mmCIF file of C-alpha atoms in Angstrom:
data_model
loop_
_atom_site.group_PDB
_atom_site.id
_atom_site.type_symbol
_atom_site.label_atom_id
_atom_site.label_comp_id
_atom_site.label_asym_id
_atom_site.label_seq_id
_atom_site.Cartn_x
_atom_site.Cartn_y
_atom_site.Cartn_z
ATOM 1 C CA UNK A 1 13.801 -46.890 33.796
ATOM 2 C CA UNK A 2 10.545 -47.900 32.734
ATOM 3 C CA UNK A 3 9.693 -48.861 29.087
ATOM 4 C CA UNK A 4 7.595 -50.263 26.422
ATOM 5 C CA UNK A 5 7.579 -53.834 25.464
ATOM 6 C CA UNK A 6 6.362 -54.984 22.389
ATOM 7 C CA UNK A 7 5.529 -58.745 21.719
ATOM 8 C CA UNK A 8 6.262 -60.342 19.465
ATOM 9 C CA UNK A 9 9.812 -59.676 18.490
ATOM 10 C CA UNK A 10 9.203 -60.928 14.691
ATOM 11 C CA UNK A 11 6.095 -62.373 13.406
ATOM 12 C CA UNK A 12 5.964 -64.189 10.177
ATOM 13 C CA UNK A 13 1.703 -64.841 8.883
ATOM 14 C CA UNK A 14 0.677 -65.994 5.342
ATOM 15 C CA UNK A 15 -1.316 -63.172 3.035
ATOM 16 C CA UNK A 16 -5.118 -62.676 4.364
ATOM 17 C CA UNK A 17 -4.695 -64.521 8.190
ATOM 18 C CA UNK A 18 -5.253 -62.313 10.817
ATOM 19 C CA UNK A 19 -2.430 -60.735 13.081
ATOM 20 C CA UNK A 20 -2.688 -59.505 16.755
ATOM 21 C CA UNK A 21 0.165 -57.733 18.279
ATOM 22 C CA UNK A 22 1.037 -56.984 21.360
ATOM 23 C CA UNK A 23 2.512 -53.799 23.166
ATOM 24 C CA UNK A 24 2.438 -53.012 27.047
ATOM 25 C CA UNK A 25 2.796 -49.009 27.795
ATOM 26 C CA UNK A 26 4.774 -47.446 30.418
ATOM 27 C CA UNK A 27 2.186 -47.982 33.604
ATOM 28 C CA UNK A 28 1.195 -44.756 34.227
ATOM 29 C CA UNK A 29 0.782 -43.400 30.520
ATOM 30 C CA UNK A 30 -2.756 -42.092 29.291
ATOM 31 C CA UNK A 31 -2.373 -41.819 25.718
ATOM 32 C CA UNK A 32 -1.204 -45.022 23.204
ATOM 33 C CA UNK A 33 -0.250 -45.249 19.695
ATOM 34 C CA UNK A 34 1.140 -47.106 16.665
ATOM 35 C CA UNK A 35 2.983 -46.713 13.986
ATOM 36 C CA UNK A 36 4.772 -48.368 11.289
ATOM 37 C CA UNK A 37 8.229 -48.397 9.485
ATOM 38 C CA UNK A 38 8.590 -49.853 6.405
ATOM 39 C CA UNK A 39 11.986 -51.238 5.450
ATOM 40 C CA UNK A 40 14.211 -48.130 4.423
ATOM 41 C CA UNK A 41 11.038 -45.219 4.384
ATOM 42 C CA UNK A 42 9.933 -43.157 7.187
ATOM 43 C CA UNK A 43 8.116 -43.633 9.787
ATOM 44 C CA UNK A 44 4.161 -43.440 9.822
ATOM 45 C CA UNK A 45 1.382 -42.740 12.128
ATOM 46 C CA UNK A 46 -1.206 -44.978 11.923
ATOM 47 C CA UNK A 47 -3.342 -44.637 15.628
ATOM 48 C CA UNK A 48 -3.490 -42.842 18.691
ATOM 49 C CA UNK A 49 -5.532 -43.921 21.663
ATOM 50 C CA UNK A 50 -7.253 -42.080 24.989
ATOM 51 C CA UNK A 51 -9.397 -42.890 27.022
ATOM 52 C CA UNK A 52 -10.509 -46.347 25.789
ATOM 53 C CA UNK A 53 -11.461 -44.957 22.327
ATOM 54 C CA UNK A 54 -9.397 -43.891 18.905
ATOM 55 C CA UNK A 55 -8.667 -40.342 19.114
ATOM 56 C CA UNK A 56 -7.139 -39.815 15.765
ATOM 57 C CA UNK A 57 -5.929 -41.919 12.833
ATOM 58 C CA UNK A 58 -4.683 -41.939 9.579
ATOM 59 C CA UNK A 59 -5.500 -42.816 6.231
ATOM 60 C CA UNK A 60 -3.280 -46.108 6.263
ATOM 61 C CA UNK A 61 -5.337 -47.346 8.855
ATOM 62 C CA UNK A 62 -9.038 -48.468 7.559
ATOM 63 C CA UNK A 63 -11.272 -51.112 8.083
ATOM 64 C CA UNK A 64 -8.382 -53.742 8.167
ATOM 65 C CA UNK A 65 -7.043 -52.595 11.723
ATOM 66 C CA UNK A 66 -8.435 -52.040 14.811
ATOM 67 C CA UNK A 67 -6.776 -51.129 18.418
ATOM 68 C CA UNK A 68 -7.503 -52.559 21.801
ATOM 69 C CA UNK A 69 -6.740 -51.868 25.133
ATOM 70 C CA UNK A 70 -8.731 -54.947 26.603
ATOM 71 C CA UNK A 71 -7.375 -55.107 30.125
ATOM 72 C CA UNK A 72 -5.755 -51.857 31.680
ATOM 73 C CA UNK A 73 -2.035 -52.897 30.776
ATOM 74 C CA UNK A 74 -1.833 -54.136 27.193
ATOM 75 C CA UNK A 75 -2.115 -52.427 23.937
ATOM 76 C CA UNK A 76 -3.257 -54.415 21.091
ATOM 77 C CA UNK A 77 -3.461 -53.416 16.815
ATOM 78 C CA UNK A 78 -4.773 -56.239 15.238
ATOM 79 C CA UNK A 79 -5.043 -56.525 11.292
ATOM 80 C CA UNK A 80 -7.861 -58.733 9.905
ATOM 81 C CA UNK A 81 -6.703 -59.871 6.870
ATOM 82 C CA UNK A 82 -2.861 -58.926 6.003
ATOM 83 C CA UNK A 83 -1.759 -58.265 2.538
ATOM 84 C CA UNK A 84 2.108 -58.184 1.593
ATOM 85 C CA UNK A 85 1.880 -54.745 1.547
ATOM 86 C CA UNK A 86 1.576 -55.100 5.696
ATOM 87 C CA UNK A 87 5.279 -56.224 6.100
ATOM 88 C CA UNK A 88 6.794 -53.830 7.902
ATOM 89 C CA UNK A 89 8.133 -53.197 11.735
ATOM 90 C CA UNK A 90 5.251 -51.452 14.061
ATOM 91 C CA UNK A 91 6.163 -49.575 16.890
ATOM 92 C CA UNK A 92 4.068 -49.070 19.625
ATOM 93 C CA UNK A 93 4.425 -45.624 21.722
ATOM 94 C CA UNK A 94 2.861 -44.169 25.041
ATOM 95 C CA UNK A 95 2.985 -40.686 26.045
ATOM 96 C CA UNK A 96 2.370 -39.514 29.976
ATOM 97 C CA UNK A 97 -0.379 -36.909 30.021
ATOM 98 C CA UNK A 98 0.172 -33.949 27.398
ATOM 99 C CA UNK A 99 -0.109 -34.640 23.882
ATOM 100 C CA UNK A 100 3.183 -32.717 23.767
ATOM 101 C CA UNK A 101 5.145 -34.632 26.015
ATOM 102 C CA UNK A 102 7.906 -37.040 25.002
ATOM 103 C CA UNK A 103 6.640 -40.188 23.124
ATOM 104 C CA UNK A 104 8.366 -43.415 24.760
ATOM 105 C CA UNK A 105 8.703 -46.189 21.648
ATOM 106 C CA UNK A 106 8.670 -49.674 21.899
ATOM 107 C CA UNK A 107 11.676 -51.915 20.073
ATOM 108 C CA UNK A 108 9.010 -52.740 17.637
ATOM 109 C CA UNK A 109 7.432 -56.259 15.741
ATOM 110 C CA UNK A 110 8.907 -57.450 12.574
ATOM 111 C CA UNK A 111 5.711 -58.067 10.511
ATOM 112 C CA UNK A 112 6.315 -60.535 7.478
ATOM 113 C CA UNK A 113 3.801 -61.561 5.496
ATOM 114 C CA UNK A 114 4.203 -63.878 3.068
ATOM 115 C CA UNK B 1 0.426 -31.540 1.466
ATOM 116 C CA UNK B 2 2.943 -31.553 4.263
ATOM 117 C CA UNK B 3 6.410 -32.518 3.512
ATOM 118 C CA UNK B 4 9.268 -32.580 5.811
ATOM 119 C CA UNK B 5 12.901 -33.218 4.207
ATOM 120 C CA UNK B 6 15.962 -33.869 6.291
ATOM 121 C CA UNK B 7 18.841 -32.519 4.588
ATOM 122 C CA UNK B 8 20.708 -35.189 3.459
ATOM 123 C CA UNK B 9 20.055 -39.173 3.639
ATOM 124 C CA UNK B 10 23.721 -39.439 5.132
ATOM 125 C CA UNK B 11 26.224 -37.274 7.054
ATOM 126 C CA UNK B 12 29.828 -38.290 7.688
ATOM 127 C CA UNK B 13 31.725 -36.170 9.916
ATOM 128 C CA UNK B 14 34.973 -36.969 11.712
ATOM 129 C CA UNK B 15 35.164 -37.859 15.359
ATOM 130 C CA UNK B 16 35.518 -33.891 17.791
ATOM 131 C CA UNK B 17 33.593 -32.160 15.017
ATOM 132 C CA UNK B 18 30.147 -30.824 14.890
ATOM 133 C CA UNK B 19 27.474 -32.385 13.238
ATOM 134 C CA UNK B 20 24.920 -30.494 11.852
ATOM 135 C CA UNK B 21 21.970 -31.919 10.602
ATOM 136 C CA UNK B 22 18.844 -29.898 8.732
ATOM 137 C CA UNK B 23 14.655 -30.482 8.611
ATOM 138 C CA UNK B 24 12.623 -28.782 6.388
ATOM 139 C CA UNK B 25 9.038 -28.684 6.211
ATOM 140 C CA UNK B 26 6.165 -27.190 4.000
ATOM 141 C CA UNK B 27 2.536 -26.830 4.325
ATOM 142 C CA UNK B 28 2.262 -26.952 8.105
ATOM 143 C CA UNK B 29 2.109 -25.003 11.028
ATOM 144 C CA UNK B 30 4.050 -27.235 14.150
ATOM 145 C CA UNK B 31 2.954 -26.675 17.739
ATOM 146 C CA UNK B 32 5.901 -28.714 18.521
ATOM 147 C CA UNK B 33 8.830 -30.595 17.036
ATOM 148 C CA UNK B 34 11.310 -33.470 18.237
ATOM 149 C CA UNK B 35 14.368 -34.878 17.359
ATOM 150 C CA UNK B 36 14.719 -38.760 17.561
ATOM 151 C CA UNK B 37 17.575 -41.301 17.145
ATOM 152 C CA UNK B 38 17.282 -44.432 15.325
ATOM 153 C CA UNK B 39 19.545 -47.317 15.165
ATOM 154 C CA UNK B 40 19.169 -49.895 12.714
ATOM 155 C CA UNK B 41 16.062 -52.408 13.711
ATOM 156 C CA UNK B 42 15.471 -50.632 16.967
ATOM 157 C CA UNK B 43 12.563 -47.923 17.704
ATOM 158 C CA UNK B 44 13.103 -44.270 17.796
ATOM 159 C CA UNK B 45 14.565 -42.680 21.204
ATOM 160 C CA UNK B 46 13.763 -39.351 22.070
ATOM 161 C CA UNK B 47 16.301 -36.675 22.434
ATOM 162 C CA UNK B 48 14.996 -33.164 22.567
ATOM 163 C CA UNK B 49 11.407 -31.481 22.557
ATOM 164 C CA UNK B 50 11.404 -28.160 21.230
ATOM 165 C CA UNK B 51 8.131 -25.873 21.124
ATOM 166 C CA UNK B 52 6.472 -23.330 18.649
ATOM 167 C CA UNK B 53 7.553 -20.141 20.680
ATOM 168 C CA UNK B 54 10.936 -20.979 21.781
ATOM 169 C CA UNK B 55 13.998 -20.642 19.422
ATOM 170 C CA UNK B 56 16.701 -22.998 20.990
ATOM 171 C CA UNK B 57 16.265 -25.565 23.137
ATOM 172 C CA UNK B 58 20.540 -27.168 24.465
ATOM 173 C CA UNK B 59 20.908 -31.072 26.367
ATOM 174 C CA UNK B 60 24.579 -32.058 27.239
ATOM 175 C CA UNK B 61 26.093 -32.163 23.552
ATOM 176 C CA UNK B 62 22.709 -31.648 21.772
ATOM 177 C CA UNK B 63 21.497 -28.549 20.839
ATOM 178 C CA UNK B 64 18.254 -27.666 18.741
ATOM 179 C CA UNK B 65 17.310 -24.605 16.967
ATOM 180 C CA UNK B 66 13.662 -24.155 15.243
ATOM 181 C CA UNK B 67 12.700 -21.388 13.213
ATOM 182 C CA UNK B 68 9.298 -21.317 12.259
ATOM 183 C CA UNK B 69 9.838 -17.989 9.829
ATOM 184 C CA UNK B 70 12.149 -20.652 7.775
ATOM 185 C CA UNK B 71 10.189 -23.393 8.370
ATOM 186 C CA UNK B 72 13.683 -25.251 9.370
ATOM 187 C CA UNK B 73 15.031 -27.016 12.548
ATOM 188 C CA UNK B 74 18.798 -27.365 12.982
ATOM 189 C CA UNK B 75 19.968 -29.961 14.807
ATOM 190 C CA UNK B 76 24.082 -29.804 16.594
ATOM 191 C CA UNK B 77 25.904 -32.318 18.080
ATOM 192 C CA UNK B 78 29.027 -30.621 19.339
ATOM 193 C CA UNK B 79 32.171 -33.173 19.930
ATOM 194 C CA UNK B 80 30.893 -35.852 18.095
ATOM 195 C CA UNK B 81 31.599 -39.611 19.027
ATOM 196 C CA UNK B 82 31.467 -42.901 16.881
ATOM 197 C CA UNK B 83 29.085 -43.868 19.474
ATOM 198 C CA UNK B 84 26.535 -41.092 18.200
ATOM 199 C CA UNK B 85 26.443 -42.825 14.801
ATOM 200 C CA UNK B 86 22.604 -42.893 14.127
ATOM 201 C CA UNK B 87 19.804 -42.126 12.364
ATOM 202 C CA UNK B 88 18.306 -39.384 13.333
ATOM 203 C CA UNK B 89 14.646 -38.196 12.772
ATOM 204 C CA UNK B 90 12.898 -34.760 13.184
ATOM 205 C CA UNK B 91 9.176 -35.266 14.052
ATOM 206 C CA UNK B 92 6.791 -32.562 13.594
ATOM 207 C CA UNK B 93 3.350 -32.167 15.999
ATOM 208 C CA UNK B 94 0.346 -30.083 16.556
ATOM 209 C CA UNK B 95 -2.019 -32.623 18.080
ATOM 210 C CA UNK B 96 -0.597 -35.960 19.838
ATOM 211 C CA UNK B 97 0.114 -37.071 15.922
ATOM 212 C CA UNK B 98 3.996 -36.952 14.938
ATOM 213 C CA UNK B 99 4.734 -36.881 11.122
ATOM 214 C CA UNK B 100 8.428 -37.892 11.151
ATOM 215 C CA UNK B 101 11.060 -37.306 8.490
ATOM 216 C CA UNK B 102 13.057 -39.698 6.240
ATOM 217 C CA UNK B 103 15.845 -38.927 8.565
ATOM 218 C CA UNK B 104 19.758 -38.273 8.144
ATOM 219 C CA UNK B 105 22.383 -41.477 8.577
ATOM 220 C CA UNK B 106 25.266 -39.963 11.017
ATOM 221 C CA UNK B 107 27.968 -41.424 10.695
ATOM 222 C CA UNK B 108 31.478 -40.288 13.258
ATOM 223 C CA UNK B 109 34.656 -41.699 12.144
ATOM 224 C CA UNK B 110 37.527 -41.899 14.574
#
């Protein structure tokens, strides 16, 4: 069954350095998204993604992050300059066609910043 | 603001019985809402969609109720198994955005 990765598995950064990760939809999805879990709270929207441009977000994510989907098959949130607040896992989710349909998640990044 | 509470942060239940798990919400008006399942460190997994204008919504052992008068969502799992041990999370939607509850810890003893 097809599924999305996420890469990496756990990635550790120091406060203010920049962070890129990685997710690669299911092939044939049109709409993209992250969110983020921190440890023991719920999980948060922060993006979602159509047709190469941001089609909603929320107020978590601001100037610091930015999505990409730079080459037809990956899906990338980057944050510019993390803060410890950051740590947290980020899952990465594609949907087929209809806003409504099932949203397949990814297994997620560990973010740590120290 | 919106809220969404999930009845209770855990659930134990012994193995054959029903499990019964709640989601409340305030301040908003779903198109849609899902059901999830969470195991530590993992992402969420789907499990059932259920729309504005339908009322029940069944999938193998699963079954889903949503009342939009109550502003609640009931969610069964009939002959439960240690293996459904879980966290499970009720998502609400109206565009492709899901605000997700704090979820309910299942646990099925044998």
């Amino acid at each position: 069954e097809p599924e999305v990765t996420q890469t990496p598995s756990h990635q550790v950064t120091q406060m203010g350095q920049e962070v890129i990760l990685r997710c690669v939809p299911i092939s044939n999805h049109l709409y993209f998204y992250w969110y983020r879990q921190i440890l023991g709270q719920k999980v948060e929207f922060l993006v979602s993604f159509y047709n190469n441009e941001i089609s909603e977000k929320s107020e978590i994510f601001d100037d610091q992050f930015s999505v990409e989907r730079p080459d037809g098959s990956n899906f990338t949130l980057k944050i510019r300059s993390t803060k410890l607040e950051d740590s947290a896992m980020y899952f990465c989710a594609s949907i087929y066609y209809d806003s409504t349909d099932t949203q397949y998640f990814g297994p997620g990044t560990r973010l740590t910043v120290l | 603001s919106q809220k969404i509470e999930q009845n209770s942060e855990a659930l134990n239940i012994q193995e054959g019985k029903t499990a019964t798990l709640t989601c409340n919400y305030t301040n908003y008006s779903p198109a849609y809402l899902q059901w999830y399942r969470q195991d530590p460190g993992r992402g969420p997994v789907f499990l059932l969609l259920i729309r504005e204008n339908e009322k029940e919504k069944r999938k193998e052992r699963l079954k889903v109720t949503f009342d939009t008068t109550l502003k609640q969502s009931l969610f069964h799992i009939t002959a439960s198994q240690p293996a459904d041990s879980a966290t499970y999370l009720c998502a609400l939607g109206n565009t492709d955005k899901l605000i997700f509850g704090t979820g309910t810890r299942l646990q099925v003893f044998p």
